[in-house]
Structures are given as C-alpha cells and as structure tokens.
Amino acid sequence: MNEIPVPRDIPLPMPAPEPVLIGVLIIFFLMHIVFVNFMVGGAFLTLWYQLRGLKEKRYDDLAYEIAATITANKSIAVVLGVGPLLAINTLYTVYFYTANALTGAFWISIIPLVIVAFVLTYIHKYLWHQMERMKWLHIGLAIVVSLLFLFIPLIFLTNINLMLFPEKWGTIRGFFSALMLPNVFSRYAHFILACPAMTGLLMVWLFRRKNEAEIAATGFERVELIRKGYQWAFWPTAAQFVIGPLALLTLPETQESIHSVIAVFGVAILVSMGMAHLMFTETRRPAETIGKSFAPICALMLVVVGLMGAGRHLYREAAVAPHRELVRAKTEDYMRKVEEANREAAAKGGDVRTSQ
Amino acid sequence: MDFPVFHLDFFGNRWLIATIAILHVLVNHGLAVGMMPLVAAMEWYGQKKQDPRWDRLAYKILFFCFLITTTIGALTGVGIWLSVSLVNPYSIASLIRVFFWAWFTEWLVFITEVCLILAYTLTWKKWSNQGPEKKKQHIRLGFALAFFSWVTMAIIVAILGFMMDPGNWLTDHSFWTGVMNPLYIPQLAFRTPLAAAMAGIIALFLILFFTKRQDGFRHEALRAVALWTLAFAPFVLAAGWWYYTSVPDAMKDNLGVSLATLAFADWQTKFLQIAVVTVVTILLVVQFAISRPNLLPKVALVVPFFAILWMTGHFERVREFIRKPYVIGQYMYANGMRVDDYALLQRDGVLTYATYSNPLTEAEKAGLPERLSEPERTARLETIQKGKDVFMDTCSRCHTGHGVNSITSHLQRMFGDKPWTPELTAGYIEGMHYAQPYMPPFPGSKAELQLLGAYLEHLQHNKAPIPGAQSAGVIVHDENAGRIATKTNQTEAAAR
C-alpha cells in the first residue's frame, strides 16, 4: 500500500477551459525556453570565444558579437516566462505550489540570482572595451555569469520534477534531497546541451543577415562564422541522441501508461536525425552553398521542440492524472462538509466565532 | 493551509513579500510608469528646441532606467508571485482563479512594454542620425512605451483594490465586478501622478550625475524637471485625498468595530503627518531647483529622493495594514482560511483537514521538564507537535516564533515572565479578535486552542528557530494519505 498526500484544491472554478490553459502553457513555455537557450548558450559561447580571444584577438571580437545578443534575449526570455508561469499556477496549483514550498529557500533565491546574473551580463557587455586592461577580471565576470546560468535552470528543473511525484513529497527535506530524485540530472543535461545547439543556429541566422562591412569587422569570413554556428548546433545535437533516450529511460513509472509519450519522443528522435543530418551536411558545404538548408533545419527544429513540449505535457498528465482525481474528490468532499457546517451553524443562530 | 508550510522564522514571511514588493513598486513607479513619459518629453523638447543636450540627457536617464527596470524591475515583478505563492499559496491561487484574464492581458501588455523599451533604447542613436522624420517616429515610440507602462500598472491596481475591498464580487463572483471594485479608480488616480512626481524627483537626482557642475545646462534641466514635478504635485494631493477618504468606507465594510477604525485613525494621522512633512520637503527642494538651481547641492536632492521612496513604501504598508484581518476582503483571512471554512474548522478542528504535519527538530524538542518519565515525555511531545501544527497552520503566515513580529514577543509584552499556561494564552487567543480587530478569529476547535496554548508554553522555554517545510520537510498525516496503489489494484481487479 502506497501512502500519498492528497491535499485539497482551491474551491474556485478554473478561469478558462482547460485546453486553453494547456495551450498557453505549452506554446508560450516553448517560446520562453528557446530564448532561455539563446541566453544560456550565448553566455557559454561568449566565454569560450573570449578565452580563445586571449591568443587570437578576432575571437574576442566574435565573443563580443555573441555577448551583444544575450541582453536582449534575456529580457525576452523573462517576459515570455510569465505566461506559462501563470498557466502552470492555474492548472497545477496543488502540485506546483507544493514543490515550491518544499524547495522554498532555493526557489525564491532564483530572483536575486537572476538579478545578479543579469546585472553582471550588462556590466560584461557594456564595459567590454573599458575592461580591456583587466581582461581576467572581465573573463571572471563571464565565468560567474555562466555558472549562475548553469545553476538557475537546475532549481526550475528540480521543482518541475518534484511536482510530478506526490508520493515523494513526504520524504523531501529541502532542495538537495529533491535534486536527488530520479530523472533530474538527465533532464538537466538534455536542457544544457540544447543551449549551445540553439545558440549555434542563432549564430547562423545572425551572420547570414549581417552586411559585408559588419562581417569584415569580425576578422572572419562569413562562411567560417556560419560553419562555426552549424558546428555548435550539430555536436551537442549529436550528443542528445545519447542523453535524450537516457532522460526518457530514467523517467519514473507512472500510474497511467506512457505509450503515447514514448511514441511522441520516438517521432522526435526520427525528426532530429533528419535535422542532424542536414546540420552536418551544412558544416561541409562551401561558401557558395552554405546556409541553403537553414530554413528546413529551423522548421525541423520547430517540429522537434513542439514534439518535446507535447511529450513533456503528456508525461506530466500521466504522472498526475490519477492523483488529481483524488484531489478533486477530496476537495468536493471538503466543500460538502463546509456547506453542512455552515447550515448547522446558521440553524444554531450563526454561532461561528468570526463575528467582530 | 493545505500546502507544506514555507516559513522564515527570523525575518518573518511578510518581510519577504514586503521587501520584494516595495522594491518593485519603487522601480515600477519611479523608473517606468513615471519616467518613460518624462524621458519621451525630454526627447521631444530637445527636438523642438534643436538642442542636443536634452537628447543626451534623456538618453542617459533612459539607459539607467533600462538597466534597472530590465533587471531588478522585471525580476521583482516575478518575485512577488514567487514569494506570495510560498507564503500564502491559497490567496494567490484564489486571486489567479478570479483574475486570470487580467493577469494574462497584463502579461501581453508587459511583453509589448519590454519590446518597446528594448526598441526605444537600442534604436535611439541609430534613428536619431537618420533625419527628423525618423526622430519623430522615435519620440512616438517613447510615448507608446510610456502608455503601455501605465497600462500594466492600471491592470495590477485593479487586483490590489480587489484585495482591499472586493465589493460586489462577494455576491456575484464575476470578473468585471472584481475589477471594478470600489477602491480601483481612486487608487489608480493617486498612483498615476505619484509615479510622475516620483520620476521627477529621481530625475533631479540623476541630472546631478549626468551633467557637469559648471555646465549651464544643468540648471536649465533642473528647473524644467522641477517644474514637471511641481505640476503633478496638486494631482497627487487631490487624488490622494480622494483615495484617503475612500478607504474608511471600505474599512467600514471590512471591520465592524469602532476599535479598528480608532486604531486605523492613529495610523492614518501618523501617515498624514509624515506625508505632509515629506511633501513640504519635496516642494522646498523643488522650489529651490526652480529659483536657485546653481545653489543646489547634491545632498539637498538626496532628501526628497529618500523621502518619496520612504513615503511610497509606507503607503504600501498602510495599504496592506488596512486590509487586515483579511488577505482578500471578507473572503479570506490573512491566515489563508476562507471565511466560509470557519464553521467547519471550528467544529472539527483545523488539524482534521490538514494533510501535512510540520516535524519538530531535535532543538525544538529541548526544554521539557527534566523529571518526566518516558511515556510522559512522549505524550508531551505529541501535544507539542500538534500545537506546533496548529501554530503553523493558523498563525505562522504573519507571526514567527522568536523573530520579527514573533508570537513570543507579544506574549512577553502581555504576560511577562509569569508562566504562559494554556489557560492563560488560549483564553486570550479565543477572544483576541475583539480586542485587536486586525487579527482574524482563531479558526480551530476549542481543543486546538489548548494544544496551541501548550505549544506557546513550550516556546517560553525553547528558543530554537522554527523551520519551515523548505528545510525540515513535512510528515503526511496518515488519515489524509491517498491510496493510489490500492485504488489502482481495485480498478484492475474490477476490470478483470
């Protein structure tokens, strides 16, 4: 027999039909996460090229080009995160808030950590040339930013994972014990690898649209820059063929079957293979033809990201659906008792000790 | 509260929300809602006068605001949600169910606002160099940004007003009656000029950093921005008075006792005095900036800067205060219990319907009388455990054990060093909402009052901090645990 906490829900109706809320959650979350990928991947790539720039100046200039994208992407990432947060609050109130409370100290520390990361990102970008003489301090800033961007998603992931397993809630003693639940690290690795891959595609887009003078200023040929972008996109994506199935295989068992989840992720793997093949082909193309598969690659990436979002949602539903029925029944039972107690109190002449 | 109880026993839970929320209001009002129209107006004025100095100053101020609003401003906005969902998940979850579409709309406006501030800041230099037509477009972009900044505030103020006085929503539960609550328009009318005036004062302060002492333009800019601030002052006063006089009517609905009104009147008078001193100080400095800008030292501008920040913070505190004992007027008490739940909870007890228990740490178990036998010790600890659960479920949203606004400091003040026996404390707590109308009535049963009393007696001797679920975790009450596995087995058996 498995003892699981069954709390009651908020006794107010849902403000919108469930499919609408699910749509808001999935679509806007995917948009949010893509910009988070750009932001985190941008920070990693900036650091990487800045380190290479110590020996060869043009890499430092390339690092600056990438750093310039982070600050706008981070603002869009934050703002796009608010809608899904609102939807998850509404759809999974009991699950989300419980996970938040059980990891509360780290959960709330997201706010100061992100503020610090963003302020350092601004300092790093806007004082780039003034800090030329303090290169290691400047690189130190990029390291701190990268570490913060590495850690913050782990807090989110731990919460999102913990909310799915009510049977674990009674065993959790703070953030680190929630971190040790199965699946956290494999999902985390899956996310982290996606960051340079997405930023690689962003690089391709960026360097395809810059004019000749801007490209010349970087000290690289356009084809070199585009190829670098594709290499960043391809190699982490190749690694995902190991990490992705690992994340899938370590998903904890659920009450309901997850055949549909496996099917969706299976299709995603197939589409990813096609996409990875195109990416690899692009890395080998000459200057005349490089970039011609960019639109199909982006379209396939969109499909993969969409399938990931759908599979993720199906798994979440499979994990919580039976428990949600118990919560619903418990809430209804509670509300019946509330009404009965209020009738009883009214019959006794309103002897509830709330009168002021 | 049917969630694991997050608790900060040193600073208190309210401190967490207050710090984040007040910081957000200061950034939002001072650097976004009020400042964006001021920056756009400066850019327009510079264009009209063909004076690039205005353009440079406006850009510097905008860049400063851009850095702060897109970091501290944006994140503290999200932080309010995160902190409230930790401290009082029932209230924020209920508000989201009522105001989902308001928040959703506000979010769309927020997206627009962020895109506009990115565009406005990042295109400034480029568009300015592309001729007067492009410059005019840029100025229009600035005013559009100012408008959307104001709209985000206008939407959120509806929710703040609702929390103070839901008005007719209590009977018909519809979205629009929730939005058009009685305090909405007066509060919005007050916050709008307040934001503009606040931005003026902050801009005066910033001008001293962004212009040189000998530069004649510094005086010109100080004079103009001081005039801007002065222009909004009468509106702050008039709308403030409207809001100020609207609140007691809402209070009358919330609190039926004269004591509450009296105590509020004390606060109100104090606040009024502080507000008058602040406004007079600000006006003096502003007058100085207009008539003798050359004699104005930096330090003189620090005073109104901090004064208006302090006054706004205090205003938010009063707003929170007058809402008590509710977190959502007449619907939910500050302890997270709905008014409608009281009949049931007082009859059967809060613990009967609590899913979680809050485990005692070893440090919390210390301080028991030494001569207890093992069974007596176990029984005593069981009582203390239950008493702690009552405390966590009914008191801990506002009170700590030994930190800020601690329950022990209140008991110490009232009862001193004499033993805090359950008879003494339980008797007081049962009727405290009569003596202190900001306190919600005790929601539990009579037996739970005694359990709480026993726990408070223990707290007199045990000074260990009370951990929240974020570090100590929770224990699941057996009787509230689900049996999913069993249920599934039954379903499978039935299917077979």
PDB file of N, CA, C and O in Angstrom, chain A residues 292-319:
ATOM      1  N   LYS A 292      22.039  26.980 -47.252  1.00  0.00           N
ATOM      2  CA  LYS A 292      20.829  26.786 -48.065  1.00  0.00           C
ATOM      3  C   LYS A 292      19.823  25.862 -47.359  1.00  0.00           C
ATOM      4  O   LYS A 292      18.640  25.887 -47.681  1.00  0.00           O
ATOM      5  N   SER A 293      20.295  25.074 -46.373  1.00  0.00           N
ATOM      6  CA  SER A 293      19.345  24.233 -45.623  1.00  0.00           C
ATOM      7  C   SER A 293      18.899  24.874 -44.309  1.00  0.00           C
ATOM      8  O   SER A 293      18.318  24.201 -43.457  1.00  0.00           O
ATOM      9  N   PHE A 294      19.230  26.161 -44.147  1.00  0.00           N
ATOM     10  CA  PHE A 294      18.914  26.787 -42.855  1.00  0.00           C
ATOM     11  C   PHE A 294      17.412  26.769 -42.542  1.00  0.00           C
ATOM     12  O   PHE A 294      17.004  26.405 -41.434  1.00  0.00           O
ATOM     13  N   ALA A 295      16.610  27.123 -43.537  1.00  0.00           N
ATOM     14  CA  ALA A 295      15.154  27.159 -43.296  1.00  0.00           C
ATOM     15  C   ALA A 295      14.608  25.763 -42.962  1.00  0.00           C
ATOM     16  O   ALA A 295      13.869  25.622 -41.966  1.00  0.00           O
ATOM     17  N   PRO A 296      14.961  24.703 -43.751  1.00  0.00           N
ATOM     18  CA  PRO A 296      14.473  23.372 -43.358  1.00  0.00           C
ATOM     19  C   PRO A 296      14.957  22.942 -41.965  1.00  0.00           C
ATOM     20  O   PRO A 296      14.205  22.330 -41.213  1.00  0.00           O
ATOM     21  N   ILE A 297      16.209  23.291 -41.639  1.00  0.00           N
ATOM     22  CA  ILE A 297      16.724  22.927 -40.297  1.00  0.00           C
ATOM     23  C   ILE A 297      15.885  23.599 -39.212  1.00  0.00           C
ATOM     24  O   ILE A 297      15.483  22.969 -38.238  1.00  0.00           O
ATOM     25  N   CYS A 298      15.608  24.891 -39.408  1.00  0.00           N
ATOM     26  CA  CYS A 298      14.805  25.614 -38.411  1.00  0.00           C
ATOM     27  C   CYS A 298      13.409  25.009 -38.324  1.00  0.00           C
ATOM     28  O   CYS A 298      12.851  24.867 -37.218  1.00  0.00           O
ATOM     29  N   ALA A 299      12.842  24.660 -39.482  1.00  0.00           N
ATOM     30  CA  ALA A 299      11.497  24.077 -39.473  1.00  0.00           C
ATOM     31  C   ALA A 299      11.505  22.748 -38.722  1.00  0.00           C
ATOM     32  O   ALA A 299      10.622  22.479 -37.895  1.00  0.00           O
ATOM     33  N   LEU A 300      12.534  21.927 -38.971  1.00  0.00           N
ATOM     34  CA  LEU A 300      12.620  20.645 -38.269  1.00  0.00           C
ATOM     35  C   LEU A 300      12.849  20.852 -36.769  1.00  0.00           C
ATOM     36  O   LEU A 300      12.291  20.139 -35.936  1.00  0.00           O
ATOM     37  N   MET A 301      13.666  21.850 -36.444  1.00  0.00           N
ATOM     38  CA  MET A 301      13.895  22.151 -35.023  1.00  0.00           C
ATOM     39  C   MET A 301      12.586  22.546 -34.357  1.00  0.00           C
ATOM     40  O   MET A 301      12.299  22.155 -33.223  1.00  0.00           O
ATOM     41  N   LEU A 302      11.794  23.318 -35.078  1.00  0.00           N
ATOM     42  CA  LEU A 302      10.492  23.741 -34.549  1.00  0.00           C
ATOM     43  C   LEU A 302       9.619  22.515 -34.259  1.00  0.00           C
ATOM     44  O   LEU A 302       8.957  22.425 -33.216  1.00  0.00           O
ATOM     45  N   VAL A 303       9.649  21.562 -35.205  1.00  0.00           N
ATOM     46  CA  VAL A 303       8.864  20.335 -35.020  1.00  0.00           C
ATOM     47  C   VAL A 303       9.382  19.563 -33.802  1.00  0.00           C
ATOM     48  O   VAL A 303       8.610  19.120 -32.950  1.00  0.00           O
ATOM     49  N   VAL A 304      10.713  19.445 -33.694  1.00  0.00           N
ATOM     50  CA  VAL A 304      11.298  18.708 -32.568  1.00  0.00           C
ATOM     51  C   VAL A 304      10.910  19.381 -31.246  1.00  0.00           C
ATOM     52  O   VAL A 304      10.465  18.715 -30.301  1.00  0.00           O
ATOM     53  N   VAL A 305      11.072  20.696 -31.193  1.00  0.00           N
ATOM     54  CA  VAL A 305      10.747  21.427 -29.960  1.00  0.00           C
ATOM     55  C   VAL A 305       9.260  21.244 -29.630  1.00  0.00           C
ATOM     56  O   VAL A 305       8.889  20.999 -28.475  1.00  0.00           O
ATOM     57  N   GLY A 306       8.418  21.319 -30.647  1.00  0.00           N
ATOM     58  CA  GLY A 306       6.974  21.126 -30.431  1.00  0.00           C
ATOM     59  C   GLY A 306       6.679  19.729 -29.898  1.00  0.00           C
ATOM     60  O   GLY A 306       5.892  19.568 -28.951  1.00  0.00           O
ATOM     61  N   LEU A 307       7.334  18.729 -30.472  1.00  0.00           N
ATOM     62  CA  LEU A 307       7.116  17.348 -30.011  1.00  0.00           C
ATOM     63  C   LEU A 307       7.623  17.167 -28.586  1.00  0.00           C
ATOM     64  O   LEU A 307       6.996  16.486 -27.767  1.00  0.00           O
ATOM     65  N   MET A 308       8.752  17.799 -28.272  1.00  0.00           N
ATOM     66  CA  MET A 308       9.286  17.727 -26.907  1.00  0.00           C
ATOM     67  C   MET A 308       8.264  18.308 -25.919  1.00  0.00           C
ATOM     68  O   MET A 308       8.000  17.738 -24.869  1.00  0.00           O
ATOM     69  N   GLY A 309       7.711  19.460 -26.303  1.00  0.00           N
ATOM     70  CA  GLY A 309       6.714  20.100 -25.433  1.00  0.00           C
ATOM     71  C   GLY A 309       5.485  19.227 -25.259  1.00  0.00           C
ATOM     72  O   GLY A 309       4.972  19.076 -24.149  1.00  0.00           O
ATOM     73  N   ALA A 310       5.033  18.614 -26.364  1.00  0.00           N
ATOM     74  CA  ALA A 310       3.838  17.772 -26.293  1.00  0.00           C
ATOM     75  C   ALA A 310       4.111  16.523 -25.448  1.00  0.00           C
ATOM     76  O   ALA A 310       3.312  16.156 -24.580  1.00  0.00           O
ATOM     77  N   GLY A 311       5.275  15.884 -25.683  1.00  0.00           N
ATOM     78  CA  GLY A 311       5.617  14.673 -24.932  1.00  0.00           C
ATOM     79  C   GLY A 311       5.738  14.957 -23.450  1.00  0.00           C
ATOM     80  O   GLY A 311       5.275  14.196 -22.602  1.00  0.00           O
ATOM     81  N   ARG A 312       6.348  16.085 -23.162  1.00  0.00           N
ATOM     82  CA  ARG A 312       6.534  16.500 -21.775  1.00  0.00           C
ATOM     83  C   ARG A 312       5.173  16.672 -21.088  1.00  0.00           C
ATOM     84  O   ARG A 312       4.970  16.245 -19.956  1.00  0.00           O
ATOM     85  N   HIS A 313       4.257  17.302 -21.813  1.00  0.00           N
ATOM     86  CA  HIS A 313       2.932  17.519 -21.228  1.00  0.00           C
ATOM     87  C   HIS A 313       2.202  16.187 -21.026  1.00  0.00           C
ATOM     88  O   HIS A 313       1.558  15.976 -19.998  1.00  0.00           O
ATOM     89  N   LEU A 314       2.308  15.304 -22.005  1.00  0.00           N
ATOM     90  CA  LEU A 314       1.621  14.006 -21.885  1.00  0.00           C
ATOM     91  C   LEU A 314       2.161  13.224 -20.683  1.00  0.00           C
ATOM     92  O   LEU A 314       1.406  12.592 -19.937  1.00  0.00           O
ATOM     93  N   TYR A 315       3.481  13.292 -20.482  1.00  0.00           N
ATOM     94  CA  TYR A 315       4.054  12.584 -19.338  1.00  0.00           C
ATOM     95  C   TYR A 315       3.564  13.207 -18.031  1.00  0.00           C
ATOM     96  O   TYR A 315       3.197  12.509 -17.082  1.00  0.00           O
ATOM     97  N   ARG A 316       3.537  14.544 -17.986  1.00  0.00           N
ATOM     98  CA  ARG A 316       3.078  15.241 -16.772  1.00  0.00           C
ATOM     99  C   ARG A 316       1.649  14.825 -16.440  1.00  0.00           C
ATOM    100  O   ARG A 316       1.319  14.549 -15.288  1.00  0.00           O
ATOM    101  N   GLU A 317       0.825  14.749 -17.472  1.00  0.00           N
ATOM    102  CA  GLU A 317      -0.567  14.354 -17.257  1.00  0.00           C
ATOM    103  C   GLU A 317      -0.640  12.907 -16.759  1.00  0.00           C
ATOM    104  O   GLU A 317      -1.397  12.581 -15.849  1.00  0.00           O
ATOM    105  N   ALA A 318       0.165  12.018 -17.383  1.00  0.00           N
ATOM    106  CA  ALA A 318       0.149  10.614 -16.971  1.00  0.00           C
ATOM    107  C   ALA A 318       0.575  10.493 -15.511  1.00  0.00           C
ATOM    108  O   ALA A 318       0.058   9.657 -14.759  1.00  0.00           O
ATOM    109  N   ALA A 319       1.540  11.364 -15.109  1.00  0.00           N
ATOM    110  CA  ALA A 319       2.045  11.285 -13.737  1.00  0.00           C
ATOM    111  C   ALA A 319       1.028  11.777 -12.721  1.00  0.00           C
ATOM    112  O   ALA A 319       0.905  11.205 -11.634  1.00  0.00           O
TER     113      ALA A 319
END
